[in-house]
PDB file of C-alpha atoms and ligand atoms in Angstrom:
ATOM      1  CA  UNK O   1      14.205 -14.031  19.466  1.00 44.00           C
ATOM      2  CA  UNK O   2      10.705 -14.667  20.459  1.00 46.00           C
ATOM      3  CA  UNK O   3      10.382 -10.944  21.346  1.00 47.00           C
ATOM      4  CA  UNK O   4      11.670 -10.018  18.010  1.00 47.00           C
ATOM      5  CA  UNK O   5       9.167 -12.257  16.160  1.00 48.00           C
ATOM      6  CA  UNK O   6       6.371 -10.648  18.269  1.00 45.00           C
ATOM      7  CA  UNK O   7       7.457  -7.181  17.264  1.00 47.00           C
ATOM      8  CA  UNK O   8       7.597  -7.901  13.564  1.00 46.00           C
ATOM      9  CA  UNK O   9       4.585  -9.560  13.370  1.00 53.00           C
ATOM     10  CA  UNK O  10       2.692  -6.718  14.901  1.00 53.00           C
ATOM     11  CA  UNK O  11       4.275  -4.317  12.459  1.00 54.00           C
ATOM     12  CA  UNK O  12       3.529  -6.562   9.535  1.00 56.00           C
ATOM     13  CA  UNK O  13      -0.228  -6.834  10.596  1.00 52.00           C
ATOM     14  CA  UNK O  14      -0.460  -2.941  10.665  1.00 59.00           C
ATOM     15  CA  UNK O  15       1.284  -2.897   7.293  1.00 52.00           C
ATOM     16  CA  UNK O  16      -1.451  -5.497   6.082  1.00 51.00           C
ATOM     17  CA  UNK O  17      -3.909  -3.335   7.582  1.00 56.00           C
ATOM     18  CA  UNK O  18      -2.891  -0.295   5.883  1.00 53.00           C
ATOM     19  CA  UNK O  19      -2.332  -1.649   2.425  1.00 52.00           C
ATOM     20  CA  UNK O  20      -5.230  -4.161   2.259  1.00 53.00           C
ATOM     21  CA  UNK O  21      -7.650  -2.480   4.050  1.00 55.00           C
ATOM     22  CA  UNK O  22      -9.211  -0.148   1.354  1.00 55.00           C
ATOM     23  CA  UNK O  23     -10.106  -3.382  -1.167  1.00 56.00           C
ATOM     24  CA  UNK O  24     -12.348  -5.096   1.275  1.00 58.00           C
ATOM     25  CA  UNK O  25     -14.005  -1.600   2.273  1.00 54.00           C
ATOM     26  CA  UNK O  26     -14.982  -1.067  -1.579  1.00 55.00           C
ATOM     27  CA  UNK O  27     -16.414  -4.400  -1.419  1.00 58.00           C
ATOM     28  CA  UNK O  28     -18.377  -3.890   1.856  1.00 61.00           C
ATOM     29  CA  UNK O  29     -19.732  -0.559   0.870  1.00 62.00           C
ATOM     30  CA  UNK O  30     -22.038  -1.510  -1.305  1.00 63.00           C
ATOM     31  CA  UNK O  31     -23.553  -4.017   1.100  1.00 62.00           C
ATOM     32  CA  UNK O  32     -23.815  -0.812   3.435  1.00 65.00           C
ATOM     33  CA  UNK O  33     -25.934   1.098   0.965  1.00 63.00           C
ATOM     34  CA  UNK O  34     -28.178  -1.818   0.281  1.00 58.00           C
ATOM     35  CA  UNK O  35     -28.941  -2.149   3.915  1.00 57.00           C
ATOM     36  CA  UNK O  36     -29.386   1.889   4.294  1.00 60.00           C
ATOM     37  CA  UNK O  37     -31.792   1.634   1.702  1.00 58.00           C
ATOM     38  CA  UNK O  38     -33.890  -1.102   2.896  1.00 55.00           C
ATOM     39  CA  UNK O  39     -33.991   0.709   6.204  1.00 50.00           C
ATOM     40  CA  UNK O  40     -35.615   3.655   4.789  1.00 54.00           C
ATOM     41  CA  UNK O  41     -38.079   1.701   2.805  1.00 52.00           C
ATOM     42  CA  UNK O  42     -38.947  -0.901   5.547  1.00 55.00           C
ATOM     43  CA  UNK O  43     -40.569   0.167   8.700  1.00 62.00           C
ATOM     44  CA  UNK O  44     -37.254   0.901  11.003  1.00 72.00           C
ATOM     45  CA  UNK O  45     -36.547  -1.302  13.853  1.00 84.00           C
ATOM     46  CA  UNK O  46     -34.012  -2.229  16.436  1.00 86.00           C
ATOM     47  CA  UNK O  47     -33.014  -5.374  14.327  1.00 90.00           C
ATOM     48  CA  UNK O  48     -32.502  -3.370  11.094  1.00 93.00           C
ATOM     49  CA  UNK O  49     -30.064  -0.790  13.318  1.00 95.00           C
ATOM     50  CA  UNK O  50     -28.419  -3.711  14.650  1.00 95.00           C
ATOM     51  CA  UNK O  51     -27.807  -5.201  11.442  1.00 96.00           C
ATOM     52  CA  UNK O  52     -26.810  -2.082  10.142  1.00 96.00           C
ATOM     53  CA  UNK O  53     -23.951  -2.072  12.924  1.00 97.00           C
ATOM     54  CA  UNK O  54     -22.993  -5.739  12.563  1.00 97.00           C
ATOM     55  CA  UNK O  55     -22.450  -5.145   8.596  1.00 97.00           C
ATOM     56  CA  UNK O  56     -20.452  -1.945   9.329  1.00 97.00           C
ATOM     57  CA  UNK O  57     -18.350  -3.962  11.824  1.00 98.00           C
ATOM     58  CA  UNK O  58     -17.644  -6.654   9.406  1.00 97.00           C
ATOM     59  CA  UNK O  59     -15.508  -4.338   7.854  1.00 96.00           C
ATOM     60  CA  UNK O  60     -13.182  -4.040  10.695  1.00 97.00           C
ATOM     61  CA  UNK O  61     -10.385  -6.104  12.068  1.00 97.00           C
ATOM     62  CA  UNK O  62     -12.058  -6.666  15.276  1.00 97.00           C
ATOM     63  CA  UNK O  63     -15.818  -7.353  14.510  1.00 98.00           C
ATOM     64  CA  UNK O  64     -16.776  -8.699  17.721  1.00 97.00           C
ATOM     65  CA  UNK O  65     -15.307  -6.050  19.827  1.00 97.00           C
ATOM     66  CA  UNK O  66     -16.569  -3.384  17.410  1.00 98.00           C
ATOM     67  CA  UNK O  67     -19.971  -4.878  17.556  1.00 97.00           C
ATOM     68  CA  UNK O  68     -20.068  -5.318  21.153  1.00 98.00           C
ATOM     69  CA  UNK O  69     -19.105  -1.795  21.794  1.00 98.00           C
ATOM     70  CA  UNK O  70     -21.615  -0.050  19.251  1.00 98.00           C
ATOM     71  CA  UNK O  71     -24.550  -1.965  19.428  1.00 97.00           C
ATOM     72  CA  UNK O  72     -25.922  -0.608  22.702  1.00 97.00           C
ATOM     73  CA  UNK O  73     -26.126   2.651  20.817  1.00 97.00           C
ATOM     74  CA  UNK O  74     -28.282   1.153  17.822  1.00 96.00           C
ATOM     75  CA  UNK O  75     -31.198   3.607  18.654  1.00 94.00           C
ATOM     76  CA  UNK O  76     -28.971   6.725  18.551  1.00 94.00           C
ATOM     77  CA  UNK O  77     -26.857   5.379  15.439  1.00 96.00           C
ATOM     78  CA  UNK O  78     -29.639   3.918  13.410  1.00 94.00           C
ATOM     79  CA  UNK O  79     -28.621   3.552   9.933  1.00 94.00           C
ATOM     80  CA  UNK O  80     -26.420   6.524   9.808  1.00 94.00           C
ATOM     81  CA  UNK O  81     -22.715   6.240   9.017  1.00 94.00           C
ATOM     82  CA  UNK O  82     -21.979   9.443  10.460  1.00 94.00           C
ATOM     83  CA  UNK O  83     -23.176   8.879  13.811  1.00 95.00           C
ATOM     84  CA  UNK O  84     -21.546   5.547  13.804  1.00 96.00           C
ATOM     85  CA  UNK O  85     -18.226   7.227  13.399  1.00 96.00           C
ATOM     86  CA  UNK O  86     -19.255   9.825  16.026  1.00 96.00           C
ATOM     87  CA  UNK O  87     -20.113   7.106  18.394  1.00 97.00           C
ATOM     88  CA  UNK O  88     -17.149   4.947  17.718  1.00 98.00           C
ATOM     89  CA  UNK O  89     -14.752   7.894  18.082  1.00 97.00           C
ATOM     90  CA  UNK O  90     -16.293   8.905  21.308  1.00 97.00           C
ATOM     91  CA  UNK O  91     -16.252   5.419  22.907  1.00 97.00           C
ATOM     92  CA  UNK O  92     -12.521   5.242  21.393  1.00 97.00           C
ATOM     93  CA  UNK O  93     -11.716   8.638  23.358  1.00 97.00           C
ATOM     94  CA  UNK O  94     -13.372   7.300  26.536  1.00 97.00           C
ATOM     95  CA  UNK O  95     -11.469   4.042  26.358  1.00 96.00           C
ATOM     96  CA  UNK O  96      -8.283   6.077  25.932  1.00 96.00           C
ATOM     97  CA  UNK O  97      -8.991   7.871  28.890  1.00 96.00           C
ATOM     98  CA  UNK O  98      -9.492   4.665  30.840  1.00 94.00           C
ATOM     99  CA  UNK O  99      -6.517   3.253  29.580  1.00 94.00           C
ATOM    100  CA  UNK O 100      -4.583   6.339  30.636  1.00 95.00           C
ATOM    101  CA  UNK O 101      -5.841   6.249  34.161  1.00 94.00           C
ATOM    102  CA  UNK O 102      -5.170   2.325  34.371  1.00 92.00           C
ATOM    103  CA  UNK O 103      -1.510   3.036  33.302  1.00 92.00           C
ATOM    104  CA  UNK O 104      -1.497   5.873  35.990  1.00 92.00           C
ATOM    105  CA  UNK O 105      -1.982   3.338  38.672  1.00 91.00           C
ATOM    106  CA  UNK O 106      -0.115   0.996  37.210  1.00 90.00           C
ATOM    107  CA  UNK O 107       2.946   3.495  37.665  1.00 92.00           C
ATOM    108  CA  UNK O 108       2.334   3.492  41.407  1.00 92.00           C
ATOM    109  CA  UNK O 109       2.792  -0.176  41.969  1.00 89.00           C
ATOM    110  CA  UNK O 110       5.325  -1.411  44.120  1.00 90.00           C
ATOM    111  CA  UNK O 111       8.234  -3.199  43.021  1.00 90.00           C
ATOM    112  CA  UNK O 112       8.607  -2.344  39.261  1.00 91.00           C
ATOM    113  CA  UNK O 113      11.748  -3.193  37.356  1.00 90.00           C
ATOM    114  CA  UNK O 114      13.460  -0.705  35.828  1.00 90.00           C
ATOM    115  CA  UNK O 115      12.452  -1.605  32.446  1.00 87.00           C
ATOM    116  CA  UNK O 116       8.907  -1.750  33.536  1.00 88.00           C
ATOM    117  CA  UNK O 117       8.945   1.766  35.032  1.00 91.00           C
ATOM    118  CA  UNK O 118      10.575   2.893  31.646  1.00 90.00           C
ATOM    119  CA  UNK O 119       7.867   0.880  29.581  1.00 88.00           C
ATOM    120  CA  UNK O 120       5.009   2.287  31.626  1.00 91.00           C
ATOM    121  CA  UNK O 121       6.340   6.117  31.508  1.00 92.00           C
ATOM    122  CA  UNK O 122       6.827   5.510  27.823  1.00 91.00           C
ATOM    123  CA  UNK O 123       2.950   4.109  27.436  1.00 92.00           C
ATOM    124  CA  UNK O 124       1.854   7.050  29.632  1.00 94.00           C
ATOM    125  CA  UNK O 125       3.174   9.361  27.283  1.00 94.00           C
ATOM    126  CA  UNK O 126       1.866   7.797  23.788  1.00 93.00           C
ATOM    127  CA  UNK O 127      -1.616   7.294  25.291  1.00 95.00           C
ATOM    128  CA  UNK O 128      -1.489  10.734  26.319  1.00 96.00           C
ATOM    129  CA  UNK O 129      -0.948  11.932  22.924  1.00 96.00           C
ATOM    130  CA  UNK O 130      -3.321   9.748  21.355  1.00 96.00           C
ATOM    131  CA  UNK O 131      -5.756  11.410  23.782  1.00 97.00           C
ATOM    132  CA  UNK O 132      -5.010  14.648  22.168  1.00 97.00           C
ATOM    133  CA  UNK O 133      -5.187  13.451  19.022  1.00 97.00           C
ATOM    134  CA  UNK O 134      -8.724  11.838  19.431  1.00 97.00           C
ATOM    135  CA  UNK O 135     -10.112  15.027  21.567  1.00 97.00           C
ATOM    136  CA  UNK O 136      -8.922  16.838  18.149  1.00 97.00           C
ATOM    137  CA  UNK O 137     -10.562  14.394  15.926  1.00 97.00           C
ATOM    138  CA  UNK O 138     -14.029  14.676  17.901  1.00 96.00           C
ATOM    139  CA  UNK O 139     -14.036  18.450  17.511  1.00 96.00           C
ATOM    140  CA  UNK O 140     -13.239  18.297  13.732  1.00 95.00           C
ATOM    141  CA  UNK O 141     -15.888  15.651  13.257  1.00 94.00           C
ATOM    142  CA  UNK O 142     -18.329  18.319  14.767  1.00 92.00           C
ATOM    143  CA  UNK O 143     -17.225  21.232  12.331  1.00 91.00           C
ATOM    144  CA  UNK O 144     -16.933  18.613   9.380  1.00 90.00           C
ATOM    145  CA  UNK O 145     -20.046  20.432   7.437  1.00 88.00           C
ATOM    146  CA  UNK O 146     -20.675  21.597   4.255  1.00 89.00           C
ATOM    147  CA  UNK O 147     -17.555  22.811   2.330  1.00 90.00           C
ATOM    148  CA  UNK O 148     -15.185  22.194   5.414  1.00 92.00           C
ATOM    149  CA  UNK O 149     -16.100  18.615   5.442  1.00 93.00           C
ATOM    150  CA  UNK O 150     -13.675  17.072   3.004  1.00 93.00           C
ATOM    151  CA  UNK O 151     -10.647  18.823   4.887  1.00 94.00           C
ATOM    152  CA  UNK O 152     -12.071  18.184   8.464  1.00 95.00           C
ATOM    153  CA  UNK O 153     -12.604  14.358   7.541  1.00 95.00           C
ATOM    154  CA  UNK O 154      -9.064  14.000   6.016  1.00 95.00           C
ATOM    155  CA  UNK O 155      -7.664  15.444   9.315  1.00 95.00           C
ATOM    156  CA  UNK O 156      -9.998  13.122  11.433  1.00 97.00           C
ATOM    157  CA  UNK O 157      -8.364  10.058   9.688  1.00 96.00           C
ATOM    158  CA  UNK O 158      -4.965  11.561   9.834  1.00 96.00           C
ATOM    159  CA  UNK O 159      -5.223  11.869  13.467  1.00 97.00           C
ATOM    160  CA  UNK O 160      -7.042   8.809  14.468  1.00 97.00           C
ATOM    161  CA  UNK O 161      -4.337   6.866  12.252  1.00 97.00           C
ATOM    162  CA  UNK O 162      -1.498   8.620  14.339  1.00 96.00           C
ATOM    163  CA  UNK O 163      -2.935   8.025  17.685  1.00 96.00           C
ATOM    164  CA  UNK O 164      -3.084   4.400  16.290  1.00 96.00           C
ATOM    165  CA  UNK O 165       0.450   4.016  15.675  1.00 94.00           C
ATOM    166  CA  UNK O 166       1.172   5.907  18.834  1.00 92.00           C
ATOM    167  CA  UNK O 167      -0.762   3.111  20.863  1.00 92.00           C
ATOM    168  CA  UNK O 168       1.263   0.188  18.544  1.00 92.00           C
ATOM    169  CA  UNK O 169       4.517   1.897  19.861  1.00 89.00           C
ATOM    170  CA  UNK O 170       3.202   0.837  23.244  1.00 87.00           C
ATOM    171  CA  UNK O 171       1.944  -2.426  22.929  1.00 84.00           C
ATOM    172  CA  UNK O 172       5.168  -3.380  20.806  1.00 84.00           C
ATOM    173  CA  UNK O 173       7.419  -2.290  23.681  1.00 81.00           C
ATOM    174  CA  UNK O 174       5.637  -4.501  26.205  1.00 76.00           C
ATOM    175  CA  UNK O 175       5.107  -7.329  24.145  1.00 75.00           C
ATOM    176  CA  UNK O 176       8.747  -7.428  23.499  1.00 71.00           C
ATOM    177  CA  UNK O 177      10.286  -7.369  27.175  1.00 73.00           C
ATOM    178  CA  UNK O 178       9.973  -9.591  29.917  1.00 77.00           C
ATOM    179  CA  UNK O 179       7.499  -7.937  32.515  1.00 81.00           C
ATOM    180  CA  UNK O 180       5.594  -9.145  35.234  1.00 85.00           C
ATOM    181  CA  UNK O 181       2.183 -10.727  34.935  1.00 82.00           C
ATOM    182  CA  UNK O 182       0.583  -8.070  36.758  1.00 81.00           C
ATOM    183  CA  UNK O 183       2.091  -5.469  34.120  1.00 85.00           C
ATOM    184  CA  UNK O 184       1.269  -7.635  31.317  1.00 83.00           C
ATOM    185  CA  UNK O 185      -2.110  -8.404  32.275  1.00 84.00           C
ATOM    186  CA  UNK O 186      -3.176  -4.530  32.808  1.00 81.00           C
ATOM    187  CA  UNK O 187      -1.286  -3.796  29.532  1.00 81.00           C
ATOM    188  CA  UNK O 188      -3.351  -6.490  27.513  1.00 76.00           C
ATOM    189  CA  UNK O 189      -6.724  -5.567  28.908  1.00 83.00           C
ATOM    190  CA  UNK O 190      -6.248  -2.069  28.428  1.00 88.00           C
ATOM    191  CA  UNK O 191      -3.816  -0.987  25.725  1.00 90.00           C
ATOM    192  CA  UNK O 192      -4.883  -4.132  23.568  1.00 90.00           C
ATOM    193  CA  UNK O 193      -8.434  -2.784  23.888  1.00 93.00           C
ATOM    194  CA  UNK O 194      -7.443   0.556  22.690  1.00 94.00           C
ATOM    195  CA  UNK O 195      -5.769  -0.228  19.912  1.00 95.00           C
ATOM    196  CA  UNK O 196      -8.373  -2.574  18.641  1.00 96.00           C
ATOM    197  CA  UNK O 197     -11.115   0.045  19.055  1.00 97.00           C
ATOM    198  CA  UNK O 198      -8.974   2.719  17.537  1.00 97.00           C
ATOM    199  CA  UNK O 199      -8.099   0.473  14.604  1.00 97.00           C
ATOM    200  CA  UNK O 200     -12.140  -0.282  14.418  1.00 98.00           C
ATOM    201  CA  UNK O 201     -12.774   3.743  14.420  1.00 97.00           C
ATOM    202  CA  UNK O 202     -10.321   4.248  11.529  1.00 97.00           C
ATOM    203  CA  UNK O 203     -11.947   1.330   9.532  1.00 97.00           C
ATOM    204  CA  UNK O 204     -15.363   2.723  10.104  1.00 97.00           C
ATOM    205  CA  UNK O 205     -14.140   6.274   9.044  1.00 96.00           C
ATOM    206  CA  UNK O 206     -13.095   4.705   5.699  1.00 93.00           C
ATOM    207  CA  UNK O 207     -16.561   3.741   5.132  1.00 91.00           C
ATOM    208  CA  UNK O 208     -17.787   7.284   4.942  1.00 90.00           C
ATOM    209  CA  UNK O 209     -18.027   9.226   1.704  1.00 79.00           C
ATOM    210  CA  UNK O 210     -16.429  12.813   1.563  1.00 72.00           C
TER     211      UNK O 210
HETATM  212  C1  LIG S 301     -35.706   5.118   8.727  1.00 57.94           C
HETATM  213  O1  LIG S 301     -34.397   5.446   9.024  1.00 57.94           O
HETATM  214  C2  LIG S 301     -34.006   6.451   7.952  1.00 57.94           C
HETATM  215  C3  LIG S 301     -32.596   6.625   8.512  1.00 57.94           C
HETATM  216  O2  LIG S 301     -32.355   6.499   9.639  1.00 57.94           O
HETATM  217  C4  LIG S 301     -34.913   7.419   7.766  1.00 57.94           C
HETATM  218  O3  LIG S 301     -34.319   8.230   6.923  1.00 57.94           O
HETATM  219  C5  LIG S 301     -36.576   6.895   7.623  1.00 57.94           C
HETATM  220  O4  LIG S 301     -37.197   7.881   7.382  1.00 57.94           O
HETATM  221  C6  LIG S 301     -36.963   5.935   8.570  1.00 57.94           C
HETATM  222  N1  LIG S 301     -37.842   5.143   8.203  1.00 57.94           N
HETATM  223  C7  LIG S 301     -39.211   4.995   8.922  1.00 57.94           C
HETATM  224  C8  LIG S 301     -40.336   4.223   8.383  1.00 57.94           C
HETATM  225  O5  LIG S 301     -39.184   5.638   9.990  1.00 57.94           O
HETATM  226  C1  LIG S 302     -19.228 -10.712   7.291  1.00 57.94           C
HETATM  227  O1  LIG S 302     -18.395 -10.998   6.446  1.00 57.94           O
HETATM  228  C2  LIG S 302     -17.945 -12.665   5.999  1.00 57.94           C
HETATM  229  C3  LIG S 302     -17.079 -12.718   4.843  1.00 57.94           C
HETATM  230  O2  LIG S 302     -16.257 -11.436   4.705  1.00 57.94           O
HETATM  231  C4  LIG S 302     -19.559 -12.797   5.505  1.00 57.94           C
HETATM  232  O3  LIG S 302     -19.406 -14.018   5.139  1.00 57.94           O
HETATM  233  C5  LIG S 302     -20.633 -12.579   6.468  1.00 57.94           C
HETATM  234  O4  LIG S 302     -22.023 -13.091   5.819  1.00 57.94           O
HETATM  235  C6  LIG S 302     -20.729 -11.182   6.871  1.00 57.94           C
HETATM  236  N1  LIG S 302     -21.517 -11.107   8.153  1.00 57.94           N
HETATM  237  C7  LIG S 302     -22.342  -9.861   8.020  1.00 57.94           C
HETATM  238  C8  LIG S 302     -23.526  -9.815   9.388  1.00 57.94           C
HETATM  239  O5  LIG S 302     -22.354  -8.998   7.060  1.00 57.94           O
HETATM  240  C1  LIG S 303     -17.847   9.333  26.909  1.00 57.94           C
HETATM  241  O1  LIG S 303     -17.751  10.269  27.806  1.00 57.94           O
HETATM  242  C2  LIG S 303     -18.545  10.973  28.102  1.00 57.94           C
HETATM  243  C3  LIG S 303     -17.937  11.994  29.240  1.00 57.94           C
HETATM  244  O2  LIG S 303     -17.965  10.842  30.317  1.00 57.94           O
HETATM  245  C4  LIG S 303     -19.942  10.863  27.966  1.00 57.94           C
HETATM  246  O3  LIG S 303     -20.649  11.992  27.878  1.00 57.94           O
HETATM  247  C5  LIG S 303     -20.436   9.983  26.558  1.00 57.94           C
HETATM  248  O4  LIG S 303     -21.495   9.738  26.328  1.00 57.94           O
HETATM  249  C6  LIG S 303     -19.251   8.862  26.212  1.00 57.94           C
HETATM  250  N1  LIG S 303     -19.362   8.554  24.933  1.00 57.94           N
HETATM  251  C7  LIG S 303     -20.303   7.116  24.863  1.00 57.94           C
HETATM  252  C8  LIG S 303     -20.238   7.104  23.301  1.00 57.94           C
HETATM  253  O5  LIG S 303     -20.819   6.663  25.536  1.00 57.94           O
HETATM  254  C1  LIG S 304     -14.434   3.383  30.954  1.00 57.94           C
HETATM  255  O1  LIG S 304     -14.350   2.959  32.291  1.00 57.94           O
HETATM  256  C2  LIG S 304     -15.671   2.782  33.047  1.00 57.94           C
HETATM  257  C3  LIG S 304     -15.680   2.679  34.592  1.00 57.94           C
HETATM  258  O2  LIG S 304     -14.893   1.502  34.697  1.00 57.94           O
HETATM  259  C4  LIG S 304     -16.493   1.956  32.332  1.00 57.94           C
HETATM  260  O3  LIG S 304     -17.866   2.026  32.784  1.00 57.94           O
HETATM  261  C5  LIG S 304     -16.581   2.457  30.911  1.00 57.94           C
HETATM  262  O4  LIG S 304     -17.678   1.720  30.094  1.00 57.94           O
HETATM  263  C6  LIG S 304     -15.234   2.553  30.186  1.00 57.94           C
HETATM  264  N1  LIG S 304     -15.399   3.093  28.938  1.00 57.94           N
HETATM  265  C7  LIG S 304     -14.901   2.368  27.701  1.00 57.94           C
HETATM  266  C8  LIG S 304     -15.233   3.172  26.584  1.00 57.94           C
HETATM  267  O5  LIG S 304     -14.256   1.586  27.614  1.00 57.94           O
END
């Protein structure tokens, strides 16, 4: 019973994100432009850059995680939405690689139950797939110039979105099962952080004009 409701709530959240997200983005894009414009007229400062990231992150589902991950890169990102997305994507890919190695160590743990072994194997596969999609996205992002921009950025969004869907199948699977504390803790720390980063990355991509 409980397992079922957990799975359902996570997919309805996902649905919410897909359906309602564009609305909030429209509202917040004007805000971003204002901040961008302010930055070009006033002297630039770290404060301005951090504020830009904060406002952009405010459009995501996990603003706190978004801000914490991106604000160390404020001096690189400045007030450039494209740089913001490049950095978010690169961080998401790096987090995915980290998750992959956490899952790898988990799979070597002794005393795993057959269902835990199965969940870990499935997650390893879906996270591996996410790495491929995010790697392709990062390459497409680098190519997204001039007349190719629209197509490439469309691809990036499709792939990042697919990576997120993959990651959700992993969290849904382990949330719905009885797993040991050790397995659950690793998964929580690693895969859930990853889904947050990916979800945020997708939201930031939606802020780009192309
Ligand atoms: C502030 O940053 C913007 C964009 O990053 C840049 O176009 C502008 O020239 C900068 N202004 C100053 C005063 O450095
Ligand atoms: C974030 O959004 C909330 C409401 O959506 C708003 O009240 C708040 O001022 C925003 N914060 C920033 C830093 O933009
Ligand atoms: C991601 O990892 C690569 C390789 O380890 C590194 O060069 C890059 O700077 C990292 N990305 C970010 C945004 O820190
Ligand atoms: C990946 O793991 C390394 C080493 O634990 C850590 O320094 C880094 O911040 C992690 N990267 C991300 C994006 O979580």
